Coordinates of C-alpha atoms and ligand atoms in Angstrom, one line a residue:
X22 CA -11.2 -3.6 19.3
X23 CA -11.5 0.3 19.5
X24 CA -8.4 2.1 17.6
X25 CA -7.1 4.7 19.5
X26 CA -9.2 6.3 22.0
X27 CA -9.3 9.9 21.1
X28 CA -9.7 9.6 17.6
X29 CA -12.6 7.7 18.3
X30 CA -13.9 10.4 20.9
X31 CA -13.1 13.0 18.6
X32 CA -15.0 11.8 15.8
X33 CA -17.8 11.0 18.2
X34 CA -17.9 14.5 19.5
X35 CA -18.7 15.8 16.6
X36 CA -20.8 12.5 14.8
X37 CA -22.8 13.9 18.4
X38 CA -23.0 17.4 17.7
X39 CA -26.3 18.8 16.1
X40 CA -25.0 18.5 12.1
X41 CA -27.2 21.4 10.0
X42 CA -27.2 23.4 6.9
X43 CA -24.4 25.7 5.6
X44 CA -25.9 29.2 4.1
X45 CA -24.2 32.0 3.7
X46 CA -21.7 31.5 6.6
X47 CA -24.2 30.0 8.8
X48 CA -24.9 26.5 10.6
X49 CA -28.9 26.7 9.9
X50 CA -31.8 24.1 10.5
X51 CA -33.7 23.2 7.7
X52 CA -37.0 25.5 6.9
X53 CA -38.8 22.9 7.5
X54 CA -37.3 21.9 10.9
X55 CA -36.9 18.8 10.1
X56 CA -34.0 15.8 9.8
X57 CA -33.0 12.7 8.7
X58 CA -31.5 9.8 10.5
X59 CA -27.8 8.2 9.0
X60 CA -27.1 4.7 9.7
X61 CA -23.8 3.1 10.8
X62 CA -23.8 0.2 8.1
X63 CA -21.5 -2.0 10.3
X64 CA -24.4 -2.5 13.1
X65 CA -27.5 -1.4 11.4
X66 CA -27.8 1.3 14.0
X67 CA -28.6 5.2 13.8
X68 CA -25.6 7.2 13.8
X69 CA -26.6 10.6 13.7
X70 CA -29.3 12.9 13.2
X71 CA -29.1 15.6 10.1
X72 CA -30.8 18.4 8.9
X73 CA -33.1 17.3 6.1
X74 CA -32.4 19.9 3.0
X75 CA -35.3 20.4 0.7
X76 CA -36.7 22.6 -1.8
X77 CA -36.7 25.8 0.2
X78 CA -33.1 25.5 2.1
X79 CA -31.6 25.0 -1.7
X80 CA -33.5 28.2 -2.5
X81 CA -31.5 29.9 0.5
X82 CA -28.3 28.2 -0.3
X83 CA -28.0 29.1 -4.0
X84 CA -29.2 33.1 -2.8
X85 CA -26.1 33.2 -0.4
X86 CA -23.9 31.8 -3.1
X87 CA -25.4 34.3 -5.6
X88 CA -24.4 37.3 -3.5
X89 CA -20.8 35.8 -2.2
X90 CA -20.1 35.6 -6.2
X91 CA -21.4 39.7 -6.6
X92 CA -18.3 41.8 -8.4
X93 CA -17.8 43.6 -5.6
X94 CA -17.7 40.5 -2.9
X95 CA -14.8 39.6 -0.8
X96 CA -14.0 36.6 -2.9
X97 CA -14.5 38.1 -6.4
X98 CA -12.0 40.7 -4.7
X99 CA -9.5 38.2 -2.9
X100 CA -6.4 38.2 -5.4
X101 CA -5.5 34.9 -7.2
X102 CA -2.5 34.3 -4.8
X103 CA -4.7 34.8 -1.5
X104 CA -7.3 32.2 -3.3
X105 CA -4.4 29.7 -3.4
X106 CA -3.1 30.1 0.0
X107 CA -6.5 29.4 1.3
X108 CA -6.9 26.6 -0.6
X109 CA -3.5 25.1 0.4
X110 CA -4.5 25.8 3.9
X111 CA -7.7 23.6 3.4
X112 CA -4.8 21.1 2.7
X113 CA -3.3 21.3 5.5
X114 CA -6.4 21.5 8.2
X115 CA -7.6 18.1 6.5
X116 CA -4.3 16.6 7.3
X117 CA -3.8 17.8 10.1
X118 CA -7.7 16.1 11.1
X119 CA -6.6 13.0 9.4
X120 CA -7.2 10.5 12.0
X121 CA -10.9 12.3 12.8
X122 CA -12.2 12.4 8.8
X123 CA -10.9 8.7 8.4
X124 CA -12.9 7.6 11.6
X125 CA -16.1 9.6 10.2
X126 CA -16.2 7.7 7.0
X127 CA -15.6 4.7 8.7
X128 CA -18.7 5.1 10.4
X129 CA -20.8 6.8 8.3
X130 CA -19.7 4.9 4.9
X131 CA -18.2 1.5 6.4
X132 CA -15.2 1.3 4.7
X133 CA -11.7 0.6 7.1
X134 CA -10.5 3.4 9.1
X135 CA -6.9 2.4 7.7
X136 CA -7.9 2.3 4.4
X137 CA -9.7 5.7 4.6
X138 CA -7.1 7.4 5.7
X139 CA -3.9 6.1 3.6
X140 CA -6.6 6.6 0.6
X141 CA -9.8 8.5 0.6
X142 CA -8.1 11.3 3.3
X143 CA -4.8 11.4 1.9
X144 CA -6.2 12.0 -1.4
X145 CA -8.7 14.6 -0.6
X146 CA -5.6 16.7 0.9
X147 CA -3.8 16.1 -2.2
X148 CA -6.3 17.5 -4.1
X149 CA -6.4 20.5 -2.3
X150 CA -2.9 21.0 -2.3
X151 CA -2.7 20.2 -6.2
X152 CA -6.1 22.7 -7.2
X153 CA -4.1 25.5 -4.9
X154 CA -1.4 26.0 -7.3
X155 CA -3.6 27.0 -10.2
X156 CA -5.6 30.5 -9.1
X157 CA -2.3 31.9 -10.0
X158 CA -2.3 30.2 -13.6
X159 CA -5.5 30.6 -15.1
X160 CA -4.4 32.9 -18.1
X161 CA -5.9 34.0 -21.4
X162 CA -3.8 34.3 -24.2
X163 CA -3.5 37.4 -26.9
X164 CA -4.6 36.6 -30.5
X165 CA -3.1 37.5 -33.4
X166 CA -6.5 38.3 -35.1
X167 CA -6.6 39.5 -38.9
X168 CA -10.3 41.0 -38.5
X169 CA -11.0 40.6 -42.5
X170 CA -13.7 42.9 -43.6
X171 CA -12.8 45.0 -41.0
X172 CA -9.1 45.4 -41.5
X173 CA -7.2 47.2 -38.9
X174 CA -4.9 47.5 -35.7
X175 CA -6.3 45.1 -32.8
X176 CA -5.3 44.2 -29.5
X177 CA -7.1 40.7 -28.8
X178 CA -7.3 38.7 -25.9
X179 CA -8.9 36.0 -24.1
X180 CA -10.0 36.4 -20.6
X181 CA -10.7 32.7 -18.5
X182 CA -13.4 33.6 -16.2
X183 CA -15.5 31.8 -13.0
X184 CA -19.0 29.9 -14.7
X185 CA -20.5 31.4 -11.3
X186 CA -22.7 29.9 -9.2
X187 CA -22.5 26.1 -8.7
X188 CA -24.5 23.3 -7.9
X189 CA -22.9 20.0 -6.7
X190 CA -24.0 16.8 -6.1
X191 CA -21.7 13.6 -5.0
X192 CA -22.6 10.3 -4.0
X193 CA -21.6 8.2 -0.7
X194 CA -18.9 5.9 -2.1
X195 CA -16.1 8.6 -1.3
X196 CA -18.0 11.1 0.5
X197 CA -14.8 13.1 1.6
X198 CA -13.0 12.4 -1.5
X199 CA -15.9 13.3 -4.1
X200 CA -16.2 16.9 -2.3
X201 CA -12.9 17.4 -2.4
X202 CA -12.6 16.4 -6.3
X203 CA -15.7 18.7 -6.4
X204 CA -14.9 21.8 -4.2
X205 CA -11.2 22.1 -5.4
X206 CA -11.4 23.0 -8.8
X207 CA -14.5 25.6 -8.0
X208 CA -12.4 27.2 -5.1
X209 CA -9.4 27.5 -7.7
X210 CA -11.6 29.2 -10.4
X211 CA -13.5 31.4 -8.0
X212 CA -17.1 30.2 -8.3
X213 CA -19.1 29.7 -5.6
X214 CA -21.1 26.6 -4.6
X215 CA -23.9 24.5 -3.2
X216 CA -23.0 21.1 -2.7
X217 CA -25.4 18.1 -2.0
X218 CA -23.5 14.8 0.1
X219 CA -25.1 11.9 -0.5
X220 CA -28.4 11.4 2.3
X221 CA -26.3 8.3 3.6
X222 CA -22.9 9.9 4.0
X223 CA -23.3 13.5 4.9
X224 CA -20.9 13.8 8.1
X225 CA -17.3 14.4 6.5
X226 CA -18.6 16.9 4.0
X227 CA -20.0 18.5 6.9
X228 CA -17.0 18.7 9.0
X229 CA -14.8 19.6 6.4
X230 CA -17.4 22.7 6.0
X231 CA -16.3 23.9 9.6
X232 CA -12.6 23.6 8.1
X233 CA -13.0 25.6 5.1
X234 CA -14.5 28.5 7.6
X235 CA -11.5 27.6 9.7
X236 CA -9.4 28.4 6.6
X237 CA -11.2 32.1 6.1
X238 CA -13.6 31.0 3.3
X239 CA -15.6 34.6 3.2
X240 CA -19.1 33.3 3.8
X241 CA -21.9 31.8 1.6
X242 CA -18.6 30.6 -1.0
X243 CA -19.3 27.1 -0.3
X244 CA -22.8 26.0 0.8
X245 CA -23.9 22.9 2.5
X246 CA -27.5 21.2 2.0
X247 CA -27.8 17.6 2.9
X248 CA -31.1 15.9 2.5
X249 CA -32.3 13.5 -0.5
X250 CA -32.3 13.3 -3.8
X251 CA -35.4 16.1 -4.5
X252 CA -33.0 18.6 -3.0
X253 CA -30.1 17.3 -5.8
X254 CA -33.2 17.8 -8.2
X255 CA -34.5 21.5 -7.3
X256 CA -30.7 22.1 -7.3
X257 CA -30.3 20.8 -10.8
X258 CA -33.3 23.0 -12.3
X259 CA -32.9 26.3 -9.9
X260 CA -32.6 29.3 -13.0
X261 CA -30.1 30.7 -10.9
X262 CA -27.6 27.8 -11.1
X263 CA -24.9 28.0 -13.7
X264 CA -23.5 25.1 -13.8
X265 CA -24.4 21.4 -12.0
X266 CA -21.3 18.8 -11.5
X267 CA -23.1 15.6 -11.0
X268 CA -21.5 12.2 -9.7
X269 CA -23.8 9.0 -9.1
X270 CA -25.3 6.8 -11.2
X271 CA -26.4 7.1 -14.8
X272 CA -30.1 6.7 -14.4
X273 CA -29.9 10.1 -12.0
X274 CA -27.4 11.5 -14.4
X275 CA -29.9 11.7 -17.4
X276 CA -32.6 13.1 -15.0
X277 CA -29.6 16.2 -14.2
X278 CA -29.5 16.5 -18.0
X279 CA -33.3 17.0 -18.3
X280 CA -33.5 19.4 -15.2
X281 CA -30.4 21.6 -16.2
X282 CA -32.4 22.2 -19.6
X283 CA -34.5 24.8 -18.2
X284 CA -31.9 27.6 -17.8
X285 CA -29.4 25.6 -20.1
X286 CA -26.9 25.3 -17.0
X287 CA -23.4 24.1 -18.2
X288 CA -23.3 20.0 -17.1
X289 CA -20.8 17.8 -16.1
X290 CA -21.4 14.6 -15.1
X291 CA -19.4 11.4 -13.9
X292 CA -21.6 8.3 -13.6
X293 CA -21.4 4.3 -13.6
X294 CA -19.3 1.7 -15.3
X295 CA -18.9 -1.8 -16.1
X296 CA -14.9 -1.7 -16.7
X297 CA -13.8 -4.3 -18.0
X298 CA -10.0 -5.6 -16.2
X299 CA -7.9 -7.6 -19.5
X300 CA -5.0 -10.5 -18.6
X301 CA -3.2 -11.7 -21.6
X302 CA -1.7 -14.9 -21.1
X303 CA 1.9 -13.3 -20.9
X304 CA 1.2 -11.3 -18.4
X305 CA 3.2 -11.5 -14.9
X306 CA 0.7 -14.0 -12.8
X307 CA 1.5 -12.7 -9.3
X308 CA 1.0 -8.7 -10.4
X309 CA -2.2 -9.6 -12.9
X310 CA -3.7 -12.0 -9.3
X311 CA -3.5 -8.5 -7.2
X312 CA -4.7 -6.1 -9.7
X313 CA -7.7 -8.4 -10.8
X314 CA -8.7 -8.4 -7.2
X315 CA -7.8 -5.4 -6.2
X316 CA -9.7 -4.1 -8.9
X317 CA -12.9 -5.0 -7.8
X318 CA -12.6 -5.6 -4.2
X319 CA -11.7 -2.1 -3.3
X320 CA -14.0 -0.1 -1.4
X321 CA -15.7 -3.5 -1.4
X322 CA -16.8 -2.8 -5.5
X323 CA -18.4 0.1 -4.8
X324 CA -16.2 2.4 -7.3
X325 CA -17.4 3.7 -10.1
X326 CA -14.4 2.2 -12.1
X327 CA -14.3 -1.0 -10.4
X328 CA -12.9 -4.0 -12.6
X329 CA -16.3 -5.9 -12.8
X330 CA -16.0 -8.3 -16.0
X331 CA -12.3 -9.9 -15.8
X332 CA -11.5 -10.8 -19.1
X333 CA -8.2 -13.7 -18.6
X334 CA -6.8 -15.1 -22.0
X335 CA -7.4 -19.3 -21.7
X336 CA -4.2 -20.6 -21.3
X337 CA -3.8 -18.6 -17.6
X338 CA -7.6 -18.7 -17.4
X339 CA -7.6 -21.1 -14.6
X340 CA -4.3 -20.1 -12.3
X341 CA -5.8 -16.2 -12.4
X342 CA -9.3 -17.4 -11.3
X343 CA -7.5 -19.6 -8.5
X344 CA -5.5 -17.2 -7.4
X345 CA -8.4 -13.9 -7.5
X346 CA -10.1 -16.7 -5.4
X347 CA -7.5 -16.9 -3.2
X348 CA -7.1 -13.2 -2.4
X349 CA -10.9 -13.0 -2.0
X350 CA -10.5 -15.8 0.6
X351 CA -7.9 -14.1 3.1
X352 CA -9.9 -10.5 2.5
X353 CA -10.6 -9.7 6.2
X354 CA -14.5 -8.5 6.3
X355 CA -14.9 -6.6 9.4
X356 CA -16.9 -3.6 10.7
X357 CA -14.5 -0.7 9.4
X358 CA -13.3 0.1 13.0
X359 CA -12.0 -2.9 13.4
X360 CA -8.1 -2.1 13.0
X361 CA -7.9 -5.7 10.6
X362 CA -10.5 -5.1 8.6
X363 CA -9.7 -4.6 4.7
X364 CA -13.3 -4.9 3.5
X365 CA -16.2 -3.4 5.8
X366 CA -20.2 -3.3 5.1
X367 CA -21.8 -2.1 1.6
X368 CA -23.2 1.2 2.3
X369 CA -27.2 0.5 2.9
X370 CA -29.6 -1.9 3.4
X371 CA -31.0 -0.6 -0.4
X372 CA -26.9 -1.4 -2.1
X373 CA -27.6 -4.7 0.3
X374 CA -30.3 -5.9 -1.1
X375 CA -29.6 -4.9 -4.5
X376 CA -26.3 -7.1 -4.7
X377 CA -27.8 -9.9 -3.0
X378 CA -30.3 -9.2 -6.2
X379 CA -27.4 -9.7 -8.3
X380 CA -26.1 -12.9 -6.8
X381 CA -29.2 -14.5 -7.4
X382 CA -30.0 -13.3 -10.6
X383 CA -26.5 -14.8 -11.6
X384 CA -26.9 -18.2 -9.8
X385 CA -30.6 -18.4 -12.0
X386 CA -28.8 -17.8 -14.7
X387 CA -26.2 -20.5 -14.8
X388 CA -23.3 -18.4 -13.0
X389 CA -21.2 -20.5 -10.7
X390 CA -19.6 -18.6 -7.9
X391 CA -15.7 -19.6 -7.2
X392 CA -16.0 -17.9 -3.9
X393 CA -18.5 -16.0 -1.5
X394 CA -21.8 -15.5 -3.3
X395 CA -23.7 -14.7 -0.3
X396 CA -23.9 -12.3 3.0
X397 CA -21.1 -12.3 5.0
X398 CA -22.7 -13.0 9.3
X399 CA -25.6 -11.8 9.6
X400 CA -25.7 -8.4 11.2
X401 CA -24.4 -4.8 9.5
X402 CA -24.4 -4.7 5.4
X403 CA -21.6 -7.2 4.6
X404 CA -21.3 -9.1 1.5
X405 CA -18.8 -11.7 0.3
X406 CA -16.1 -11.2 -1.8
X407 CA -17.1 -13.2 -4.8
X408 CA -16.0 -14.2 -8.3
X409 CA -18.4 -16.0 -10.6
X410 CA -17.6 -17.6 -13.8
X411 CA -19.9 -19.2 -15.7
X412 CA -20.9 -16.4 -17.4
X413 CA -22.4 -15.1 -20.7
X414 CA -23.0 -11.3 -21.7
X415 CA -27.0 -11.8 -22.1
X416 CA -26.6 -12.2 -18.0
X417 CA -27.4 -9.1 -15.7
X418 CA -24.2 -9.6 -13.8
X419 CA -22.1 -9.2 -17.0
X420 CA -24.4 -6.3 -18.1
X421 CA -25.0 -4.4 -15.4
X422 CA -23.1 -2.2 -12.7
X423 CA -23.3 -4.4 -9.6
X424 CA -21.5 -1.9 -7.3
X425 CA -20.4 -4.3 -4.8
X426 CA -17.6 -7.1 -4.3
X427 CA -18.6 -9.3 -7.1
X428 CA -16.3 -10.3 -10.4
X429 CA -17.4 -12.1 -13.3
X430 CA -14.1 -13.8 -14.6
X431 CA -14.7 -14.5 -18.7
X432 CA -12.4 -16.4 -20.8
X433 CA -11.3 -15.3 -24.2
X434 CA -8.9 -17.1 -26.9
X435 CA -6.7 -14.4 -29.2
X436 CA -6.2 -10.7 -28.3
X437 CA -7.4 -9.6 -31.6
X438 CA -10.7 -10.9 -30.4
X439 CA -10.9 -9.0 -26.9
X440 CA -10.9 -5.3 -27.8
X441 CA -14.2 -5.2 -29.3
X442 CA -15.8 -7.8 -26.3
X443 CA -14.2 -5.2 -24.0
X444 CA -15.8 -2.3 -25.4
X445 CA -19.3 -4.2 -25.6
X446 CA -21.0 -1.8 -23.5
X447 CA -22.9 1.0 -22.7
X448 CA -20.1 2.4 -20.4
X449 CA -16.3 3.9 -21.3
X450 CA -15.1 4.9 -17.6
X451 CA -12.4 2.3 -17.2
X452 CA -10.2 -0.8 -18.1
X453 CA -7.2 -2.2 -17.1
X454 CA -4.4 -4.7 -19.2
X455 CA -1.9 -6.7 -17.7
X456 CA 0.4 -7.9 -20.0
X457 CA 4.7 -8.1 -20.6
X458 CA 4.4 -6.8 -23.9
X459 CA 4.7 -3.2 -24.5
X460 CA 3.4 -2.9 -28.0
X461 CA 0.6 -5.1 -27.0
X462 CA -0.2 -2.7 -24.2
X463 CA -0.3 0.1 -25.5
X464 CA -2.4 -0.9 -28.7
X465 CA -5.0 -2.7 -26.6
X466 CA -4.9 0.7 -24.5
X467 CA -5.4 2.8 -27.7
X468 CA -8.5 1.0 -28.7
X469 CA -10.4 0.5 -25.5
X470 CA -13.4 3.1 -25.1
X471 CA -12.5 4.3 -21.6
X472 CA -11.5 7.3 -20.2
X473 CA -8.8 5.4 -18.1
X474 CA -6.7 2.7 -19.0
X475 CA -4.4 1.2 -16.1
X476 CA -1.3 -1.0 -17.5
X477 CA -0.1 -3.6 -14.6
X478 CA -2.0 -2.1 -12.2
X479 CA -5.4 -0.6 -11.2
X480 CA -7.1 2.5 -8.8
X481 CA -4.1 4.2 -9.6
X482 CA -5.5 8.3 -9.2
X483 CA -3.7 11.4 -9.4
X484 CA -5.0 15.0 -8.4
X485 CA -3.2 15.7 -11.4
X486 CA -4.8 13.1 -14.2
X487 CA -8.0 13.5 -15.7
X488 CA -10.5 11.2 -14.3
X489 CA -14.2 10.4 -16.4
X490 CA -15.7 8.7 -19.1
X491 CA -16.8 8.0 -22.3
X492 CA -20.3 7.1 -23.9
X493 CA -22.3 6.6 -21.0
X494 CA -20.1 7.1 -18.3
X495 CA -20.7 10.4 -18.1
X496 CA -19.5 14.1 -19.6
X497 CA -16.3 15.7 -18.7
X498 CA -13.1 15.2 -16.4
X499 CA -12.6 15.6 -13.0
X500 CA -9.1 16.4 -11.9
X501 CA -5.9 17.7 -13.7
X502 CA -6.0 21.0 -15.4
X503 CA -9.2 19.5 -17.2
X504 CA -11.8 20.1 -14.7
X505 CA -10.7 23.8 -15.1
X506 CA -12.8 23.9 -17.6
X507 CA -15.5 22.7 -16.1
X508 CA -16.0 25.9 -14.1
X509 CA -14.4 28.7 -16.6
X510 CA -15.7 30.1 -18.8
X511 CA -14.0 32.4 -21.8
X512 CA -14.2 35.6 -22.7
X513 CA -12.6 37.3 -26.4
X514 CA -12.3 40.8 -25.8
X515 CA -11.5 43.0 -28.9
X516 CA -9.8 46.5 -28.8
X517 CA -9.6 49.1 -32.1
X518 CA -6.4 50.4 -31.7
Ligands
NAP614 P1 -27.7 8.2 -7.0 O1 -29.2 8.0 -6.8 O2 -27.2 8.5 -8.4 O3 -27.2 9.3 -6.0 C1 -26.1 10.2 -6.2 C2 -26.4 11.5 -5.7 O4 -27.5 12.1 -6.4 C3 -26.9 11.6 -4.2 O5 -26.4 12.8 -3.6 C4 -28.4 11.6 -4.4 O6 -29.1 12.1 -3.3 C5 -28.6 12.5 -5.6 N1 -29.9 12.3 -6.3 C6 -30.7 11.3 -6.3 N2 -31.8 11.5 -7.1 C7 -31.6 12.8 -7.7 C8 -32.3 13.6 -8.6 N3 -33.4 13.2 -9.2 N4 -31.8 14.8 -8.9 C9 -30.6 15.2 -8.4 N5 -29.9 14.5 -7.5 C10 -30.4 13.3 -7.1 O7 -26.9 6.9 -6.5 P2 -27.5 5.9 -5.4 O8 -28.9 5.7 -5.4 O9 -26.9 6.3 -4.2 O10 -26.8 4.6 -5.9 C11 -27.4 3.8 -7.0 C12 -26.4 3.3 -8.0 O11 -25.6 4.4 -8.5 C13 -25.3 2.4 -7.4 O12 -25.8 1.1 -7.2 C14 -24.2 2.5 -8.4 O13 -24.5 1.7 -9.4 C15 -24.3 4.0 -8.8 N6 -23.4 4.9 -8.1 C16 -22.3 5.3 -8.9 C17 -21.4 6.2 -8.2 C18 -20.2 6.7 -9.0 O14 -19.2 7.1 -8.4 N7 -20.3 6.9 -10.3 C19 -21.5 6.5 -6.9 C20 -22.6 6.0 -6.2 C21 -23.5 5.2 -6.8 P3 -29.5 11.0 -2.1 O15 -28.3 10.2 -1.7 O16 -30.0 11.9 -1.0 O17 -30.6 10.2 -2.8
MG615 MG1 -30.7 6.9 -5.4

């Protein structure tokens, strides 16, 4: 069942339309001429045909964003107020294309057309709206500065400055979302950009390139190169880069590390988790049974911060695992067009393969799946929503980042023993604690290793909180006035009186 007929036209005109390279203000073929196929991960079928971004088109694109960030360039001249105006107006163009971006990434990523729009849309908007605000309040301060050996009368200041040129690469789980997260904060501080999508989910980035030239964006600002992952790497190492934002997985976010080296680029980088999701056993059932799944079943587990190892304390152990089971069971799985669906396709045949990897690896091992464990029909990516028990952390499933629909549910006895089991891993991105008692909560919060703690609830985001994570999870925070920092740098400037 179709949802309503011009969206779906809409979004087909354009998923149509010949989708190329944005340099320097320009809708450009590759150099090489050539381009990739995306595929629909609901019918296994190709969806559209993109210019393939390698080596040479990041060359172009970081030149064009070079020159737009010159002193004398219409964006290093556009006043702080103007910069925010634009920005808002980004806002409002994605809103006002809501129905269009939330049919793109239901095709190109899976995920419901609902759901995409209510979250993934609505919060890319927000974050425009939210980063527009701040061009007008990036300020320095004045320093009261005693100058010792050199005693005298000094006007000090700070100035907070644009790092300059950008290079950005996101990944396919949000692909509207993690540009907007990305391009924001950039736009706010007045840098200029190359951005890489992900090779799977190119087409919302894309169109929301023709929106910020919609907006006024003076050209070669923001920059546009889809292709694999050896156009994220020459973007990582090109000496003209100043800084890389990075979001994906850890293994690719050590190779950014190495190839920023070169030039010593600035790096920020958010990566993978394993968060663990904690139910005491005075916790409210019914709100601990929606967040657990919820949790993990979101975007079908394919969220960095998905609650992957459930941690319920014994006495509750079994009524929480029943009831998870439960809201995996009515989960409708549907292609994300389908106007029921609350869970479509995992992204690629690769993410496929690798879960069903998982689900086997855990059934070798002992795990015992409540519910699902397997594919879900047998056309288009779909896996069940599953939650195995059974577990032990030598397992791969406890271990590792699954990045799909799967749980492991883990009991524990006191809740001076869970803290430490919690923070048994390599990963600090998330971690979530349902209990009634406040004390409780907030200590257990304090001494998780995570750069988010949800109480009662989970996926809750805000433009303006800090989003990222320690140890291995990555470096930095996207979001709030933190990522600010991310693409400022600051300046002392000393004056002799
Ligand atoms: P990935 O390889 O880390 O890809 C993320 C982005 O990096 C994509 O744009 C990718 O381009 C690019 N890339 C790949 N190799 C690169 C390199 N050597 N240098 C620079 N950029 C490079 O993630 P994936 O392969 O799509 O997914 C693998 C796993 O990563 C998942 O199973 C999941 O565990 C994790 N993941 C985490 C997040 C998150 O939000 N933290 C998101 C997605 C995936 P191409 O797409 O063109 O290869
Ligand atoms: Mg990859």
């Amino acid at each position: 069942m179709a949802v309503a007929e011009s969206v779906e036209q809409r979004a087909d005109s354009f998923v149509r339309s010949p989708h190329r390279l944005l340099i320097d203000g320009e809708w450009v073929e590759a150099a090489s001429g050539q381009t990739f196929e995306t595929i629909n991960p609901a019918t296994e079928e190709v969806l559209a045909e993109v210019a393939h971004g390698q080596a040479e088109d990041i060359e172009r694109a970081v030149r064009a964003a070079r020159k737009a960030f010159a002193d004398d360039s219409p964006w290093r001249r556009m006043n702080a107020s103007d910069r925010g105006r634009l920005i808002w107006r980004v806002a409002e163009l994605i809103e006002e294309h809501a129905d269009e971006f939330a049919m793109l990434e239901s095709l190109d990523n899976g995920k419901p057309y609902h759901i995409a729009k209510a979250a993934d849309v609505a919060l890319a908007a927000d974050l425009f709206r939210y980063m527009a605000g701040w061009p007008t309040k990036i300020e320095g301060t004045t320093v009261p500065i005693s100058a010792l050996p050199a005693p005298g009368e000094y006007l000090a200041y700070t100035l907070r400055e644009p790092v300059g040129v950008v290079g950005q690469i996101i990944p396919w789980n949000f692909p509207l979302l993690m540009a907007a997260w990305k391009l924001g904060p950039v736009l706010a501080c007045g840098c200029t950009v190359v951005l890489k999508p992900a090779e799977q989910t190119p087409l919302s980035a894309l169109r929301l390139g023709e929106l910020l030239q919609e907006a006024g964006l003076p050209d070669g600002v923001v920059n546009i190169v889809t292709g694999f992952g050896d156009a994220g790497a020459a973007l990582a190492a090109h000496d003209d880069v100043d800084k890389v934002a990075f979001t994906g997985s850890t293994e690719v976010g050590k190779l950014i590390v190495q190839a920023a080296a070169g030039n010593l680029k600035k790096v920020t980088l958010e990566l993978g988790g394993k968060s663990p999701n904690v139910v005491f056993a005075d916790a409210d059932p019914e709100s601990a049974i929606i967040g657990a799944a919820n949790g993990i079943f979101f975007n079908h587990g394919q969220c960095c911060n998905a609650g992957s190892r459930l941690y319920v304390q014994k006495p509750i152990f079994d009524d929480i695992v029943a009831g998870v089971a439960d809201q995996a069971k009515q989960i409708k799985v549907a292609p994300g067009t389908d106007p029921e669906a609350q869970m479509g396709p995992l992204i690629s045949d690769e993410q496929f393969e690798k879960v069903l990897g998982y689900l086997d690896s855990g059934r070798g091992d002992g795990a015992e799946a409540v519910v699902g464990g397997s594919r879900h029909g047998d056309r288009g990516y779909f896996v069940q929503p599953t939650v195995l028990t059974h577990t032990n952390p030598s397992m791969k499933v406890e271990r590792e980042e699954i990045f799909g629909p799967v749980v492991c549910a883990i009991p524990f006895d006191s809740p001076e023993e869970i803290v430490p089991v919690a923070n048994d891993t390599n990963y600090g991105l998330a971690a979530g604690v349902f209990t009634r008692d406040i004390s409780k909560a907030h200590r257990t919060a304090k001494r998780l290793r995570a750069g988010t703690v949800w109480i009662n609830t989970y996926h809750v985001f805000d433009a303006a909180m800090p989003f990222g994570g320690y140890k291995e999870s990555g470096w930095g925070r996207e979001m709030g006035h933190q990522v600010l920092n991310n693409y400022l740098e600051t300046k002392s400037v000393v004056t002799a009186l």
